[in-house]
Amino acid sequence: MEKVKLNNGVQMPWIGLGIFRIEDNEAQRVVETALKVGYRHIDTAMYYHNEEAVGKAIKNSGIPREEIFVTTKMWNADQRSGKVKEAFEASLKRLNLDYLDLYLIHWPVEGKFVETWKKFEEIYQSGKIRAIGVSNFKQHHLETLLKETTVVPAVNQIELHPYLTQQNDLDFCKKAGIQTEAWSQFAANQTGLFEEKILTDLAVKYSKSPAQIILRWDYQRGVVTIPKSANEKRMAQNLNIFDFKLTEEEIKTINLLNENKRIGPDPDHVDF
Ligand SMILES: NC(=O)c1ccc[n+]([C@@H]2O[C@H](COP(=O)([O-])OP(=O)(O)OC[C@H]3O[C@@H](n4cnc5c(N)ncnc54)[C@H](OP(=O)(O)O)[C@@H]3O)[C@@H](O)[C@H]2O)c1
């Protein structure tokens, strides 16, 4: 698996497995399958209620801990209560791990995220997290953090797919040394994205699936992805994108699908 170097030198696999909406009882099987298929990067969150399953799957796999990149995220209620360190320790305990690879602020809770980030910095200094980052931060949230705190986030995980290309945020993060990571890169398969003609045409041209064309488009734009699949064949397919290359023209044509259309919440209205 190819890796990208984050702004503190930590290496992160370009593709990971997303496990949102996979219940705890199913998640262990899914993560074990993914590790067998070749995944070495798992994206969970306190909010997904499957951290324990991730921990069990990692232990059962027999794969050395240091070969697997584990991300989890701190939920909004913990930001509001200010119990940041307690939330981190609880996640680590559920995951049954000694350290995390990446810990993210899940959403920018207004009036709280700067304070939260300062506590993230303290946990980072303690050595229990290899990298800290944010999720769902717009440029103005990042500008506030960069102005008021010390550690530049290693990653910003945002909704990003061909209907929401996020070019401005991507450019801003590149300049600031923040790695962009996409969530719902397939628009969660709810919107007919896989049937778009440009994607089906390119799929025929390169003997790939529309999903692989999207993941390759992300990779060539410098975006880390975490496609969710509970199906072994599709998991394997989603890793197999490193043996072909889209042209610049093809990337630009996919970009034209952009409608600035979100399927998830707007980060300026975090009332959950
Ligand atoms: N930070 C945040 O706020 C946030 C928010 C949402 C999600 N996330 C993260 O991002 C991850 C991915 O996003 P997502 O779960 O919303 O959806 P997604 O990855 O965009 O799409 C998942 C859907 O695509 C299908 N699929 C996967 N691979 C496929 C392939 N090769 N061909 C055809 N269909 C395929 C899956 O079905 P099968 O399972 O049947 O294959 C599933 O229905 C989440 O799991 C989570 O880890 C983060």
Short mmCIF file of C-alpha atoms and ligand atoms in Angstrom, two decimals:
data_model
loop_
_atom_site.label_atom_id
_atom_site.label_comp_id
_atom_site.label_asym_id
_atom_site.label_seq_id
_atom_site.Cartn_x
_atom_site.Cartn_y
_atom_site.Cartn_z
CA MET A 1 0.00 0.00 0.00
CA GLU A 2 1.38 3.38 -1.01
CA LYS A 3 1.62 5.96 1.76
CA VAL A 4 1.62 9.73 2.06
CA LYS A 5 3.92 11.55 4.47
CA LEU A 6 2.02 13.86 6.84
CA ASN A 7 3.41 17.23 8.00
CA ASN A 8 5.11 15.61 11.03
CA GLY A 9 6.72 12.80 9.01
CA VAL A 10 4.17 10.10 9.97
CA GLN A 11 3.20 7.94 6.99
CA MET A 12 -0.47 7.28 6.27
CA PRO A 13 -1.77 4.74 3.72
CA TRP A 14 -3.59 6.48 0.82
CA ILE A 15 -6.56 4.15 1.18
CA GLY A 16 -8.26 3.01 4.36
CA LEU A 17 -11.49 1.27 5.27
CA GLY A 18 -14.37 3.44 6.50
CA ILE A 19 -16.73 1.71 8.91
CA PHE A 20 -19.53 4.19 9.60
CA ARG A 21 -22.95 2.51 9.94
CA ILE A 22 -21.43 -0.94 10.53
CA GLU A 23 -22.75 -2.18 13.86
CA ASP A 24 -20.35 -3.42 16.53
CA ASN A 25 -21.37 -7.09 16.08
CA GLU A 26 -20.68 -6.99 12.31
CA ALA A 27 -17.71 -4.63 12.40
CA GLN A 28 -15.26 -7.18 13.78
CA ARG A 29 -15.87 -9.54 10.83
CA VAL A 30 -15.67 -6.64 8.37
CA VAL A 31 -12.37 -5.32 9.76
CA GLU A 32 -10.88 -8.84 9.94
CA THR A 33 -11.81 -9.36 6.29
CA ALA A 34 -10.33 -6.00 5.33
CA LEU A 35 -7.04 -6.77 7.09
CA LYS A 36 -6.92 -10.14 5.28
CA VAL A 37 -7.56 -8.43 1.94
CA GLY A 38 -4.66 -6.03 2.56
CA TYR A 39 -6.03 -2.95 4.31
CA ARG A 40 -3.64 -1.39 6.81
CA HIS A 41 -5.68 1.72 7.63
CA ILE A 42 -9.00 1.74 9.49
CA ASP A 43 -11.22 4.80 10.04
CA THR A 44 -13.58 4.67 13.01
CA ALA A 45 -15.06 7.16 15.50
CA MET A 46 -16.51 7.15 18.98
CA TYR A 47 -19.83 8.04 17.28
CA TYR A 48 -19.79 4.82 15.17
CA HIS A 49 -19.95 2.61 18.29
CA ASN A 50 -17.60 0.03 16.79
CA GLU A 51 -14.19 0.90 18.29
CA GLU A 52 -14.22 -2.28 20.40
CA ALA A 53 -14.74 -4.40 17.30
CA VAL A 54 -11.78 -2.70 15.61
CA GLY A 55 -9.58 -3.51 18.59
CA LYS A 56 -10.63 -7.16 18.59
CA ALA A 57 -10.10 -7.51 14.84
CA ILE A 58 -6.60 -6.02 15.10
CA LYS A 59 -5.65 -8.39 17.93
CA ASN A 60 -7.09 -11.43 16.11
CA SER A 61 -5.32 -10.59 12.85
CA GLY A 62 -1.87 -11.24 14.30
CA ILE A 63 -0.58 -8.31 12.21
CA PRO A 64 1.97 -6.22 14.15
CA ARG A 65 0.27 -3.15 15.63
CA GLU A 66 2.77 -0.77 14.00
CA GLU A 67 1.72 -1.95 10.53
CA ILE A 68 -1.86 -0.75 10.98
CA PHE A 69 -2.87 2.92 10.86
CA VAL A 70 -5.85 3.54 13.17
CA THR A 71 -7.92 6.72 13.15
CA THR A 72 -10.68 7.61 15.58
CA LYS A 73 -12.56 10.83 16.27
CA MET A 74 -13.79 12.78 19.26
CA TRP A 75 -17.54 13.37 19.33
CA ASN A 76 -19.21 16.77 19.72
CA ALA A 77 -20.74 16.08 23.15
CA ASP A 78 -17.22 15.56 24.55
CA GLN A 79 -16.16 18.92 23.13
CA ARG A 80 -19.15 20.61 24.70
CA SER A 81 -18.48 19.02 28.10
CA GLY A 82 -14.75 19.80 27.82
CA LYS A 83 -13.87 16.20 28.73
CA VAL A 84 -11.36 15.85 25.90
CA LYS A 85 -8.68 13.80 27.64
CA GLU A 86 -11.30 11.49 29.18
CA ALA A 87 -12.86 10.96 25.73
CA PHE A 88 -9.46 10.14 24.25
CA GLU A 89 -8.61 7.64 27.01
CA ALA A 90 -12.05 6.00 26.66
CA SER A 91 -11.56 5.53 22.90
CA LEU A 92 -8.09 4.10 23.43
CA LYS A 93 -9.51 1.68 26.01
CA ARG A 94 -12.36 0.55 23.73
CA LEU A 95 -9.83 0.05 20.93
CA ASN A 96 -7.61 -1.84 23.39
CA LEU A 97 -4.56 0.02 22.05
CA ASP A 98 -1.58 1.75 23.69
CA TYR A 99 -1.49 4.56 21.14
CA LEU A 100 -3.48 5.99 18.24
CA ASP A 101 -2.14 6.86 14.80
CA LEU A 102 -4.55 9.72 14.18
CA TYR A 103 -7.09 11.44 16.43
CA LEU A 104 -9.54 13.88 14.84
CA ILE A 105 -11.94 16.52 16.13
CA HIS A 106 -15.07 15.12 14.43
CA TRP A 107 -16.85 18.47 13.82
CA PRO A 108 -15.96 22.12 14.49
CA VAL A 109 -18.26 22.89 17.44
CA GLU A 110 -18.55 26.68 17.46
CA GLY A 111 -16.94 28.32 20.47
CA LYS A 112 -15.29 25.05 21.52
CA PHE A 113 -12.95 23.75 18.82
CA VAL A 114 -9.97 26.02 19.67
CA GLU A 115 -10.05 24.95 23.32
CA THR A 116 -10.42 21.31 22.21
CA TRP A 117 -7.46 21.60 19.88
CA LYS A 118 -5.26 22.94 22.68
CA LYS A 119 -6.06 19.78 24.65
CA PHE A 120 -5.34 17.67 21.56
CA GLU A 121 -1.92 19.36 21.43
CA GLU A 122 -1.26 18.32 25.04
CA ILE A 123 -2.23 14.69 24.34
CA TYR A 124 -0.04 14.75 21.22
CA GLN A 125 2.93 16.00 23.28
CA SER A 126 2.39 13.08 25.68
CA GLY A 127 3.27 10.68 22.84
CA LYS A 128 0.03 8.68 22.83
CA ILE A 129 -1.03 9.89 19.39
CA ARG A 130 1.24 9.89 16.34
CA ALA A 131 -0.72 12.65 14.58
CA ILE A 132 -3.64 14.95 15.35
CA GLY A 133 -6.09 16.41 12.90
CA VAL A 134 -9.58 17.72 12.29
CA SER A 135 -12.66 16.77 10.34
CA ASN A 136 -15.30 18.87 8.62
CA PHE A 137 -13.30 22.06 9.06
CA LYS A 138 -13.86 24.76 6.45
CA GLN A 139 -11.10 27.20 5.53
CA HIS A 140 -12.27 29.78 8.10
CA HIS A 141 -12.20 27.17 10.92
CA LEU A 142 -8.65 26.21 9.90
CA GLU A 143 -7.58 29.86 9.73
CA THR A 144 -8.81 30.35 13.31
CA LEU A 145 -6.84 27.30 14.49
CA LEU A 146 -3.68 28.35 12.65
CA LYS A 147 -3.90 31.80 14.25
CA GLU A 148 -4.69 30.72 17.80
CA THR A 149 -2.84 27.44 18.34
CA THR A 150 0.60 25.89 17.78
CA VAL A 151 0.38 22.50 16.05
CA VAL A 152 -0.78 22.58 12.41
CA PRO A 153 -3.39 19.80 11.92
CA ALA A 154 -1.88 16.87 10.01
CA VAL A 155 -5.20 16.01 8.32
CA ASN A 156 -8.58 17.51 7.50
CA GLN A 157 -11.19 14.82 6.76
CA ILE A 158 -14.08 16.31 4.77
CA GLU A 159 -17.01 15.31 2.59
CA LEU A 160 -15.53 15.16 -0.91
CA HIS A 161 -16.77 13.45 -4.10
CA PRO A 162 -17.29 14.42 -7.74
CA TYR A 163 -20.47 16.36 -6.82
CA LEU A 164 -18.52 18.26 -4.13
CA THR A 165 -14.95 18.63 -5.37
CA GLN A 166 -13.83 21.06 -2.62
CA GLN A 167 -11.14 22.57 -4.87
CA ASN A 168 -10.67 25.74 -2.77
CA ASP A 169 -10.33 23.84 0.51
CA LEU A 170 -7.99 21.38 -1.14
CA ASP A 171 -5.75 24.19 -2.43
CA PHE A 172 -5.78 25.95 0.94
CA CYS A 173 -4.83 22.76 2.80
CA LYS A 174 -2.05 21.93 0.34
CA LYS A 175 -0.48 25.35 0.97
CA ALA A 176 -0.85 24.97 4.75
CA GLY A 177 0.67 21.45 4.79
CA ILE A 178 -2.60 19.80 5.84
CA GLN A 179 -3.44 16.47 4.18
CA THR A 180 -7.00 16.34 2.83
CA GLU A 181 -8.89 13.10 3.37
CA ALA A 182 -12.28 12.41 1.73
CA TRP A 183 -15.34 10.94 3.42
CA SER A 184 -18.32 9.66 1.42
CA GLN A 185 -16.07 9.63 -1.64
CA PHE A 186 -18.83 7.69 -3.44
CA ALA A 187 -21.45 10.12 -2.11
CA ALA A 188 -22.36 7.07 0.02
CA ASN A 189 -23.77 5.40 -3.14
CA GLN A 190 -27.06 7.29 -2.66
CA THR A 191 -27.08 9.64 -5.62
CA GLY A 192 -26.52 7.75 -8.88
CA LEU A 193 -22.90 8.89 -9.00
CA PHE A 194 -21.68 5.51 -10.29
CA GLU A 195 -23.98 5.90 -13.34
CA GLU A 196 -22.48 9.23 -14.47
CA LYS A 197 -21.46 8.81 -18.13
CA ILE A 198 -17.94 10.20 -17.70
CA LEU A 199 -17.27 7.64 -14.97
CA THR A 200 -18.78 4.68 -16.83
CA ASP A 201 -16.88 5.67 -20.02
CA LEU A 202 -13.56 5.87 -18.15
CA ALA A 203 -14.35 2.59 -16.41
CA VAL A 204 -14.65 0.91 -19.84
CA LYS A 205 -11.50 2.62 -21.12
CA TYR A 206 -9.33 1.46 -18.19
CA SER A 207 -11.14 -1.85 -17.47
CA LYS A 208 -11.97 -0.61 -13.97
CA SER A 209 -15.23 0.14 -12.11
CA PRO A 210 -16.66 3.66 -11.68
CA ALA A 211 -15.71 3.34 -7.98
CA GLN A 212 -12.07 2.73 -8.91
CA ILE A 213 -12.13 5.72 -11.30
CA ILE A 214 -13.33 7.93 -8.40
CA LEU A 215 -10.64 6.61 -6.03
CA ARG A 216 -7.94 7.15 -8.67
CA TRP A 217 -9.25 10.69 -9.29
CA ASP A 218 -8.89 11.33 -5.54
CA TYR A 219 -5.39 9.87 -5.42
CA GLN A 220 -4.18 11.96 -8.37
CA ARG A 221 -5.67 15.08 -6.72
CA GLY A 222 -3.66 14.24 -3.59
CA VAL A 223 -6.64 13.13 -1.49
CA VAL A 224 -6.57 10.19 0.97
CA THR A 225 -9.74 8.05 0.82
CA ILE A 226 -11.58 5.72 3.20
CA PRO A 227 -14.23 3.91 1.12
CA LYS A 228 -16.71 1.92 3.20
CA SER A 229 -17.48 -1.60 2.07
CA ALA A 230 -18.69 -4.62 3.97
CA ASN A 231 -18.17 -6.82 0.90
CA GLU A 232 -14.84 -8.62 0.41
CA LYS A 233 -14.78 -8.28 -3.39
CA ARG A 234 -15.56 -4.56 -3.33
CA MET A 235 -13.00 -4.04 -0.52
CA ALA A 236 -10.33 -5.64 -2.71
CA GLN A 237 -11.47 -3.67 -5.75
CA ASN A 238 -11.15 -0.39 -3.84
CA LEU A 239 -7.49 -1.09 -3.06
CA ASN A 240 -6.66 -1.88 -6.68
CA ILE A 241 -6.20 1.58 -8.18
CA PHE A 242 -2.43 1.93 -8.46
CA ASP A 243 -1.92 0.29 -11.87
CA PHE A 244 -3.46 2.93 -14.15
CA LYS A 245 -3.37 6.70 -14.56
CA LEU A 246 -6.05 9.22 -15.58
CA THR A 247 -4.97 12.05 -17.89
CA GLU A 248 -5.10 15.67 -16.69
CA GLU A 249 -7.96 16.22 -19.15
CA GLU A 250 -9.93 13.32 -17.64
CA ILE A 251 -9.43 14.68 -14.13
CA LYS A 252 -10.70 18.09 -15.28
CA THR A 253 -13.75 16.47 -16.91
CA ILE A 254 -14.62 14.61 -13.68
CA ASN A 255 -14.21 17.93 -11.81
CA LEU A 256 -17.00 19.33 -14.02
CA LEU A 257 -19.49 17.07 -12.19
CA ASN A 258 -19.14 19.44 -9.22
CA GLU A 259 -22.44 20.91 -7.99
CA ASN A 260 -21.19 21.90 -4.51
CA LYS A 261 -23.77 19.36 -3.36
CA ARG A 262 -23.47 17.96 0.18
CA ILE A 263 -25.09 14.74 1.30
CA GLY A 264 -24.03 15.39 4.92
CA PRO A 265 -24.42 18.37 7.28
CA ASP A 266 -22.93 21.80 6.61
CA PRO A 267 -20.01 22.30 9.06
CA ASP A 268 -21.23 25.85 9.73
CA HIS A 269 -24.31 24.42 11.45
CA VAL A 270 -23.12 21.87 14.00
CA ASP A 271 -26.21 21.58 16.20
CA PHE A 272 -25.91 17.85 16.87
N1 LIG B 1 -15.73 12.62 9.35
C1 LIG B 1 -17.02 12.51 9.10
O1 LIG B 1 -17.84 13.35 9.53
C2 LIG B 1 -17.51 11.36 8.31
C3 LIG B 1 -18.84 11.34 7.85
C4 LIG B 1 -19.26 10.24 7.10
C5 LIG B 1 -18.37 9.21 6.82
N2 LIG B 1 -17.09 9.24 7.31
C6 LIG B 1 -16.13 8.14 7.04
O2 LIG B 1 -16.04 7.94 5.63
C7 LIG B 1 -16.30 6.57 5.34
C8 LIG B 1 -16.86 6.42 3.93
O3 LIG B 1 -18.04 7.18 3.74
P1 LIG B 1 -19.50 6.51 3.67
O4 LIG B 1 -19.52 5.32 4.54
O5 LIG B 1 -20.49 7.60 3.92
O6 LIG B 1 -19.72 6.07 2.18
P2 LIG B 1 -18.89 5.77 0.82
O7 LIG B 1 -17.59 5.15 1.11
O8 LIG B 1 -18.96 7.01 -0.03
O9 LIG B 1 -19.90 4.72 0.13
C9 LIG B 1 -20.19 3.49 0.73
C10 LIG B 1 -21.21 2.79 -0.16
O10 LIG B 1 -20.60 2.43 -1.41
C11 LIG B 1 -20.69 1.02 -1.61
N3 LIG B 1 -19.44 0.59 -2.25
C12 LIG B 1 -18.20 0.50 -1.69
N4 LIG B 1 -17.29 0.12 -2.60
C13 LIG B 1 -17.96 -0.06 -3.78
C14 LIG B 1 -17.56 -0.45 -5.08
N5 LIG B 1 -16.30 -0.73 -5.36
N6 LIG B 1 -18.52 -0.55 -6.04
C15 LIG B 1 -19.84 -0.25 -5.75
N7 LIG B 1 -20.26 0.13 -4.54
C16 LIG B 1 -19.33 0.24 -3.54
C17 LIG B 1 -20.88 0.41 -0.23
O11 LIG B 1 -21.62 -0.80 -0.30
P3 LIG B 1 -21.03 -2.23 0.23
O12 LIG B 1 -20.68 -2.06 1.67
O13 LIG B 1 -22.18 -3.15 0.02
O14 LIG B 1 -19.85 -2.55 -0.64
C18 LIG B 1 -21.72 1.50 0.46
O15 LIG B 1 -23.09 1.38 0.11
C19 LIG B 1 -17.25 6.16 6.48
O16 LIG B 1 -17.42 4.77 6.58
C20 LIG B 1 -16.56 6.81 7.65
O17 LIG B 1 -15.45 6.04 8.07
C21 LIG B 1 -16.65 10.31 8.03
#
